[in-house]
Tab-separated table of C-alpha atoms in Angstrom:
chain	number	residue	atom	x	y	z
Q	129	MET	CA	-54.673	-3.217	17.940
Q	130	PHE	CA	-53.389	0.137	16.753
Q	131	TRP	CA	-49.747	-1.009	16.916
Q	132	SER	CA	-50.648	-4.275	15.212
Q	133	ASN	CA	-52.370	-2.489	12.293
Q	134	HIS	CA	-49.529	0.021	12.046
Q	135	ARG	CA	-46.912	-2.722	11.805
Q	136	ALA	CA	-48.954	-4.553	9.180
Q	137	SER	CA	-49.175	-1.388	7.051
Q	138	ARG	CA	-45.434	-0.842	7.266
Q	139	MET	CA	-44.737	-4.439	6.268
Q	140	ARG	CA	-47.007	-4.125	3.199
Q	141	ALA	CA	-45.197	-0.923	2.178
Q	142	ILE	CA	-41.765	-2.550	2.519
Q	143	VAL	CA	-42.831	-5.613	0.532
Q	144	GLY	CA	-44.151	-3.341	-2.201
Q	145	ILE	CA	-40.886	-1.375	-2.452
Q	146	VAL	CA	-38.804	-4.572	-2.590
Q	147	SER	CA	-41.068	-6.006	-5.290
Q	148	LEU	CA	-40.811	-2.880	-7.444
Q	149	THR	CA	-36.998	-2.821	-7.074
Q	150	LEU	CA	-36.725	-6.478	-8.034
Q	151	LEU	CA	-39.019	-6.009	-11.019
Q	152	ALA	CA	-36.959	-3.043	-12.235
Q	153	THR	CA	-33.765	-5.068	-11.978
Q	154	LEU	CA	-35.238	-8.010	-13.889
Q	155	ASN	CA	-36.473	-5.693	-16.653
Q	156	GLY	CA	-32.954	-4.334	-17.137
Q	157	CYS	CA	-33.552	-0.912	-15.568
Q	158	GLY	CA	-30.825	1.052	-13.806
Q	159	ASP	CA	-27.306	2.071	-14.737
Q	160	ARG	CA	-26.011	-0.627	-17.115
Q	161	SER	CA	-22.541	0.880	-17.041
Q	162	ARG	CA	-22.150	-0.541	-13.512
Q	163	GLN	CA	-23.144	-4.076	-14.536
Q	164	ARG	CA	-20.391	-6.592	-15.289
Q	165	PRO	CA	-20.527	-7.855	-18.858
Q	166	VAL	CA	-21.398	-11.527	-19.073
Q	167	PRO	CA	-18.823	-13.425	-21.162
Q	168	THR	CA	-20.214	-15.017	-24.295
Q	169	ASP	CA	-17.176	-17.156	-25.157
Q	170	ALA	CA	-17.313	-20.720	-23.916
Q	171	ALA	CA	-13.665	-20.812	-22.791
Q	172	PRO	CA	-12.204	-18.009	-20.635
Q	173	SER	CA	-8.715	-16.687	-21.262
Q	174	ALA	CA	-5.932	-17.479	-18.792
Q	175	GLY	CA	-6.285	-14.003	-17.280
Q	176	GLU	CA	-9.963	-14.609	-16.572
Q	177	VAL	CA	-9.559	-17.958	-14.852
Q	178	GLY	CA	-10.967	-17.685	-11.355
Q	179	ARG	CA	-13.437	-14.996	-12.451
Q	180	TRP	CA	-15.691	-17.014	-14.716
Q	181	GLY	CA	-14.960	-20.622	-14.020
Q	182	ASP	CA	-12.744	-23.197	-12.433
Q	183	ARG	CA	-9.672	-21.328	-11.270
Q	184	SER	CA	-7.441	-24.362	-11.532
Q	185	SER	CA	-8.434	-25.473	-15.027
Q	186	ALA	CA	-5.778	-23.376	-16.774
Q	187	VAL	CA	-3.068	-24.837	-14.541
Q	188	ARG	CA	-4.261	-28.389	-15.188
Q	189	MET	CA	-4.263	-27.803	-18.946
Q	190	ALA	CA	-0.822	-26.148	-18.991
Q	191	ASN	CA	1.815	-28.801	-19.725
Q	192	THR	CA	4.828	-26.735	-20.759
Q	193	ALA	CA	6.984	-24.236	-18.914
Q	194	PRO	CA	5.996	-21.294	-21.185
Q	195	GLU	CA	2.295	-22.019	-20.597
Q	196	LEU	CA	2.788	-22.092	-16.842
Q	197	ILE	CA	4.986	-18.989	-16.858
Q	198	SER	CA	2.202	-17.105	-18.628
Q	199	LEU	CA	-0.071	-17.910	-15.667
Q	200	LEU	CA	2.306	-16.218	-13.233
Q	201	ALA	CA	0.708	-12.904	-14.240
Q	202	ASN	CA	-2.796	-14.163	-13.429
Q	203	ARG	CA	-4.856	-11.950	-11.123
Q	204	ASP	CA	-5.863	-14.912	-8.983
Q	205	GLU	CA	-3.176	-15.633	-6.414
Q	206	GLN	CA	-4.171	-19.272	-6.043
Q	207	VAL	CA	-3.732	-19.788	-9.785
Q	208	ARG	CA	-0.255	-18.242	-9.567
Q	209	ALA	CA	0.622	-20.422	-6.582
Q	210	ALA	CA	-0.539	-23.593	-8.376
Q	211	ALA	CA	1.441	-22.628	-11.484
Q	212	VAL	CA	4.562	-22.090	-9.355
Q	213	GLN	CA	4.143	-25.493	-7.733
Q	214	LYS	CA	3.754	-27.225	-11.090
Q	215	LEU	CA	6.827	-25.427	-12.443
Q	216	GLY	CA	8.766	-26.746	-9.468
Q	217	HIS	CA	7.723	-30.304	-10.254
Q	218	MET	CA	9.233	-29.913	-13.734
Q	219	LYS	CA	12.672	-29.273	-12.166
Q	220	ASP	CA	13.656	-27.241	-15.217
Q	221	PRO	CA	16.648	-24.941	-14.491
Q	222	ALA	CA	15.357	-22.611	-17.213
Q	223	VAL	CA	12.458	-21.471	-14.980
Q	224	VAL	CA	14.638	-20.166	-12.133
Q	225	ASN	CA	14.476	-16.616	-13.483
Q	226	ALA	CA	10.682	-16.723	-13.705
Q	227	LEU	CA	10.440	-18.017	-10.121
Q	228	GLU	CA	12.773	-15.282	-8.907
Q	229	LYS	CA	10.466	-12.672	-10.455
Q	230	VAL	CA	7.536	-14.175	-8.553
Q	231	ILE	CA	9.457	-13.623	-5.310
Q	232	ILE	CA	10.647	-10.099	-6.145
Q	233	ARG	CA	7.241	-8.901	-7.322
Q	234	ARG	CA	5.282	-10.236	-4.384
Q	235	GLY	CA	2.840	-7.836	-2.767
Q	236	PRO	CA	0.242	-7.867	0.007
Q	237	SER	CA	-1.363	-11.285	0.041
Q	238	PRO	CA	-4.748	-12.543	1.244
Q	239	VAL	CA	-3.316	-16.074	1.290
Q	240	HIS	CA	-1.568	-17.279	4.454
Q	241	GLY	CA	2.240	-17.322	4.473
Q	242	THR	CA	3.336	-20.700	3.143
Q	243	GLY	CA	0.518	-20.723	0.550
Q	244	THR	CA	1.688	-17.603	-1.264
Q	245	PRO	CA	3.277	-17.855	-4.723
Q	246	ALA	CA	6.528	-16.391	-3.342
Q	247	ALA	CA	6.787	-18.982	-0.556
Q	248	LYS	CA	5.977	-21.825	-2.948
Q	249	ALA	CA	8.566	-20.466	-5.396
Q	250	LEU	CA	11.268	-20.923	-2.752
Q	251	LEU	CA	10.345	-24.566	-2.232
Q	252	ALA	CA	10.248	-25.056	-6.012
Q	253	LEU	CA	13.768	-23.616	-6.269
Q	254	GLY	CA	14.931	-26.158	-3.685
Q	255	GLY	CA	13.493	-28.895	-5.887
Q	256	ILE	CA	15.443	-27.574	-8.897
Q	257	GLY	CA	18.602	-27.519	-6.792
Q	258	THR	CA	20.987	-25.653	-9.111
Q	259	GLU	CA	23.595	-23.092	-8.072
Q	260	GLU	CA	21.448	-20.289	-9.487
Q	261	ALA	CA	18.429	-21.568	-7.548
Q	262	LYS	CA	20.533	-21.602	-4.372
Q	263	ARG	CA	21.596	-17.986	-4.985
Q	264	VAL	CA	17.965	-16.872	-5.256
Q	265	VAL	CA	16.950	-18.703	-2.062
Q	266	LEU	CA	19.865	-17.319	-0.045
Q	267	ASP	CA	19.372	-13.780	-1.368
Q	268	THR	CA	15.657	-13.917	-0.544
Q	269	LEU	CA	16.242	-15.169	2.998
Q	270	GLN	CA	18.925	-12.581	3.680
Q	271	ARG	CA	16.775	-9.718	2.366
Q	272	ALA	CA	13.843	-10.853	4.504
Q	273	LEU	CA	16.000	-11.234	7.622
Q	274	ARG	CA	17.499	-7.757	7.171
Q	275	ARG	CA	14.037	-6.249	6.883
Q	276	GLY	CA	12.508	-8.319	9.687
Q	277	PRO	CA	8.836	-8.970	10.488
Q	278	LYS	CA	6.175	-6.338	11.045
Q	279	THR	CA	6.136	-7.113	14.752
Q	280	LYS	CA	8.924	-8.701	16.779
Q	281	ARG	CA	6.634	-10.030	19.453
Q	282	TYR	CA	4.321	-12.040	17.195
Q	283	ILE	CA	6.476	-12.970	14.202
Q	284	GLY	CA	4.088	-15.668	12.978
Q	285	ARG	CA	1.332	-13.091	12.506
Q	286	ASP	CA	3.301	-11.582	9.614
Q	287	GLY	CA	2.182	-14.331	7.251
Q	288	GLU	CA	4.180	-13.166	4.243
Q	289	TYR	CA	7.431	-12.903	6.238
Q	290	ALA	CA	6.907	-16.214	8.063
Q	291	GLY	CA	6.136	-17.976	4.770
Q	292	ILE	CA	9.368	-16.715	3.200
Q	293	ILE	CA	11.500	-17.794	6.178
Q	294	ASP	CA	9.771	-21.182	6.632
Q	295	HIS	CA	9.892	-22.279	2.984
Q	296	GLY	CA	13.294	-20.680	2.464
Q	297	LEU	CA	14.744	-22.815	5.261
Q	298	GLU	CA	13.020	-25.908	3.883
Q	299	ALA	CA	14.466	-25.225	0.427
Q	300	LEU	CA	17.990	-25.240	1.901
Q	301	GLN	CA	17.666	-29.009	2.422
Q	302	ALA	CA	18.729	-29.265	-1.238
Q	303	TRP	CA	22.314	-28.083	-0.623
Q	304	PRO	CA	24.010	-30.168	2.105
Q	305	GLY	CA	27.666	-29.378	2.567
Q	306	ASP	CA	27.468	-25.969	0.908
Q	307	ALA	CA	29.467	-23.488	2.999
Q	308	ALA	CA	27.151	-20.480	2.558
Q	309	VAL	CA	24.064	-22.563	3.341
Q	310	THR	CA	25.654	-24.163	6.418
Q	311	ASN	CA	26.877	-20.810	7.743
Q	312	LEU	CA	23.422	-19.238	7.503
Q	313	LEU	CA	21.700	-22.246	9.104
Q	314	GLN	CA	24.216	-22.395	11.962
Q	315	SER	CA	23.860	-18.688	12.587
Q	316	LEU	CA	20.053	-18.868	12.720
Q	317	ALA	CA	20.132	-21.989	14.891
Q	318	THR	CA	22.702	-20.825	17.460
Q	319	GLU	CA	23.038	-17.032	17.586
Q	320	GLY	CA	20.919	-14.836	19.818
Q	321	LYS	CA	21.289	-11.843	17.489
Q	322	TRP	CA	18.282	-13.118	15.515
Q	323	TYR	CA	15.884	-12.522	18.403
Q	324	GLY	CA	12.980	-10.504	17.018
Q	325	ARG	CA	13.612	-11.725	13.466
Q	326	ILE	CA	12.968	-15.449	13.892
Q	327	ASP	CA	10.929	-17.345	16.470
Q	328	ALA	CA	11.426	-20.682	18.207
Q	329	PHE	CA	9.720	-22.580	15.390
Q	330	MET	CA	12.158	-21.100	12.853
Q	331	GLN	CA	15.119	-21.836	15.136
Q	332	GLU	CA	14.042	-25.473	15.293
Q	333	LYS	CA	13.582	-25.583	11.537
Q	334	ALA	CA	17.147	-24.332	10.977
Q	335	TRP	CA	18.421	-27.003	13.366
Q	336	ALA	CA	16.341	-29.682	11.653
Q	337	VAL	CA	17.861	-28.874	8.251
Q	338	LEU	CA	21.372	-28.991	9.754
Q	339	LEU	CA	20.618	-32.424	11.247
Q	340	LEU	CA	19.258	-33.697	7.936
Q	341	HIS	CA	22.410	-32.456	6.197
Q	342	GLU	CA	24.529	-34.261	8.770
Q	343	MET	CA	22.674	-37.544	8.207
Q	344	ARG	CA	23.009	-37.201	4.455
Q	345	ARG	CA	26.717	-36.522	4.795
Q	346	ASP	CA	27.121	-39.691	6.899
Q	347	ASP	CA	24.869	-41.662	4.502
Q	348	VAL	CA	22.319	-42.437	7.217
Q	349	THR	CA	19.230	-43.327	5.171
Q	350	ASP	CA	17.376	-46.189	6.872
Q	351	THR	CA	14.565	-45.039	9.184
Q	352	ARG	CA	15.759	-47.032	12.202
Q	353	ASP	CA	19.367	-45.890	11.671
Q	354	ARG	CA	18.182	-42.292	11.441
Q	355	ALA	CA	16.171	-42.732	14.639
Q	356	ARG	CA	19.220	-44.058	16.519
Q	357	PHE	CA	21.340	-41.218	15.091
Q	358	LEU	CA	18.887	-38.615	16.385
Q	359	LEU	CA	18.144	-40.318	19.717
Q	360	LYS	CA	21.854	-40.262	20.627
Q	361	ARG	CA	21.800	-36.462	20.297
Q	362	LEU	CA	18.619	-35.863	22.316
Q	363	SER	CA	19.421	-34.396	25.748
Q	364	ALA	CA	16.008	-33.016	26.803
Q	365	SER	CA	12.564	-32.274	25.437
Q	366	GLY	CA	13.429	-28.707	24.425
Q	367	GLU	CA	10.315	-27.230	25.990
Q	368	GLY	CA	8.385	-27.134	29.227
Q	369	HIS	CA	11.133	-25.589	31.366
Q	370	ALA	CA	11.987	-21.969	32.103
Q	371	TRP	CA	15.619	-22.501	31.107
Q	372	ASP	CA	14.592	-23.462	27.554
Q	373	TRP	CA	13.865	-19.814	26.721
Q	374	ALA	CA	16.426	-17.068	26.159
Q	375	HIS	CA	13.682	-14.515	25.447
Q	376	PRO	CA	9.889	-14.701	25.065
Q	377	GLY	CA	9.280	-16.826	21.969
Q	378	PHE	CA	13.021	-17.401	21.404
Q	379	LYS	CA	14.814	-20.506	22.650
Q	380	THR	CA	18.365	-21.175	23.705
Q	381	SER	CA	20.394	-22.969	21.045
Q	382	GLU	CA	20.387	-26.254	23.015
Q	383	SER	CA	16.633	-26.280	23.580
Q	384	ALA	CA	15.974	-25.389	19.921
Q	385	ARG	CA	18.198	-28.293	18.889
Q	386	ASN	CA	16.298	-30.662	21.178
Q	387	GLY	CA	13.020	-29.308	19.816
Q	388	ALA	CA	14.171	-30.084	16.275
Q	389	LEU	CA	15.247	-33.582	17.316
Q	390	MET	CA	11.850	-34.199	18.926
Q	391	ARG	CA	10.010	-33.045	15.805
Q	392	LEU	CA	12.108	-35.127	13.408
Q	393	LEU	CA	11.817	-38.214	15.581
Q	394	SER	CA	8.063	-37.744	16.042
Q	395	GLU	CA	7.482	-37.821	12.301
Q	396	MET	CA	9.201	-41.187	11.955
Q	397	GLY	CA	6.136	-42.741	13.523
Q	398	PRO	CA	5.501	-45.994	15.401
Q	399	ALA	CA	8.329	-47.813	13.573
Q	400	ILE	CA	10.880	-46.282	15.963
Q	401	MET	CA	9.041	-47.156	19.195
Q	402	PRO	CA	11.358	-50.148	19.910
Q	403	ASP	CA	14.357	-47.802	19.766
Q	404	ILE	CA	12.646	-45.333	22.113
Q	405	ARG	CA	11.833	-48.094	24.632
Q	406	LYS	CA	15.413	-49.368	24.453
Q	407	ALA	CA	16.762	-45.865	25.049
Q	408	GLN	CA	14.441	-45.436	28.052
Q	409	ALA	CA	15.570	-48.725	29.586
Q	410	ASN	CA	19.273	-47.904	29.257
Q	411	ASP	CA	19.221	-44.269	30.349
Q	412	GLY	CA	19.530	-42.775	33.835
Q	413	ASP	CA	19.258	-39.091	32.874
Q	414	PRO	CA	15.868	-37.801	34.108
Q	415	LEU	CA	15.724	-35.077	31.445
Q	416	ARG	CA	16.287	-37.603	28.664
Q	417	ILE	CA	13.744	-40.007	30.166
Q	418	GLU	CA	11.205	-37.186	30.324
Q	419	ALA	CA	11.955	-36.308	26.681
Q	420	LEU	CA	11.560	-39.933	25.569
Q	421	LYS	CA	8.187	-40.182	27.322
Q	422	GLN	CA	7.023	-36.996	25.609
Q	423	LEU	CA	8.303	-38.350	22.303
Q	424	SER	CA	6.165	-41.493	22.663
Q	425	ILE	CA	3.095	-39.341	23.342
Q	426	ARG	CA	3.841	-37.139	20.328
Q	427	ILE	CA	4.137	-40.112	18.010
Q	428	LYS	CA	0.734	-41.397	19.096
Q	429	SER	CA	-0.863	-37.972	18.635
Q	430	LEU	CA	0.740	-37.452	15.207
Q	431	GLU	CA	-0.775	-40.734	14.049
Q	432	ALA	CA	-4.136	-39.031	14.475
Q	433	THR	CA	-3.329	-35.526	13.247
Q	434	GLY	CA	-0.536	-35.950	10.680
Q	435	GLY	CA	1.243	-33.010	9.082
Q	436	PRO	CA	5.001	-32.789	8.441
Q	437	PHE	CA	7.297	-30.389	10.281
Q	438	LEU	CA	9.451	-29.946	7.164
Q	439	ASN	CA	8.174	-29.915	3.610
Q	440	ALA	CA	10.848	-31.544	1.477
Q	441	PRO	CA	11.733	-30.059	-1.907
Q	442	ASP	CA	10.912	-32.572	-4.649
Q	443	LYS	CA	14.108	-34.384	-5.565
């Protein structure tokens, strides 16, 4: 009984203190200098978007390049990222300089890698596709590769670095046949010196862009023709065997190439299943047969999950 009465007394005291504190707050007591001023204007300025209202409203209302460029200084990173993406859709060569500044001025980001304004700016530059845009993309990739990730063992955990490399490689789809672009892609796809600076996913992405360039050069555009083009080059699954790995998290060039082929073929979907079955029936190589079986399984699973391996610059 004593402990019961004691607890009841304490509870009444606590409730009383909370009530007095709440009443003081409602009556406007306390240090007003610490209270945020409530805006009285109906429409917030561009710099306040995300603080007082719908963060995306300013981006939706901005219909010209100067309006969108003004939002690149917004405090809200998601507003800046949306403005960058919309600038990319305009495909205006005049905004290349503004997009380059977004990349150069990037800082620590709470947004995951490929969602940052800098990463989106690279993909936007690929959509613009000019020589100046190419220079910015190549310079950005080379700077990032020289600096490297924060940790060699878990490259993907450095979201900012991974976002720059991933979207930078995707942007290079815009320049097939360019010598500087091809040289960088081939180096990343085939040379072991990049161990600790790129991972297997990035190796495969470099290979995938090279394969897409090759198909564009040969004017292979129909889905079934592209499938046959890629199936001819598939020699194994590219994963699942000890010999696929040169180092932990870093593949041999051949296995990275097969991994890229598997990813590109998987995204073509059920339309290429007849070509896969035909290849299985006419092939006696056990590694290729294993790869084709895995490819069929991947296609069925991607129907449920979706999600592209490569984001294509808007062309």
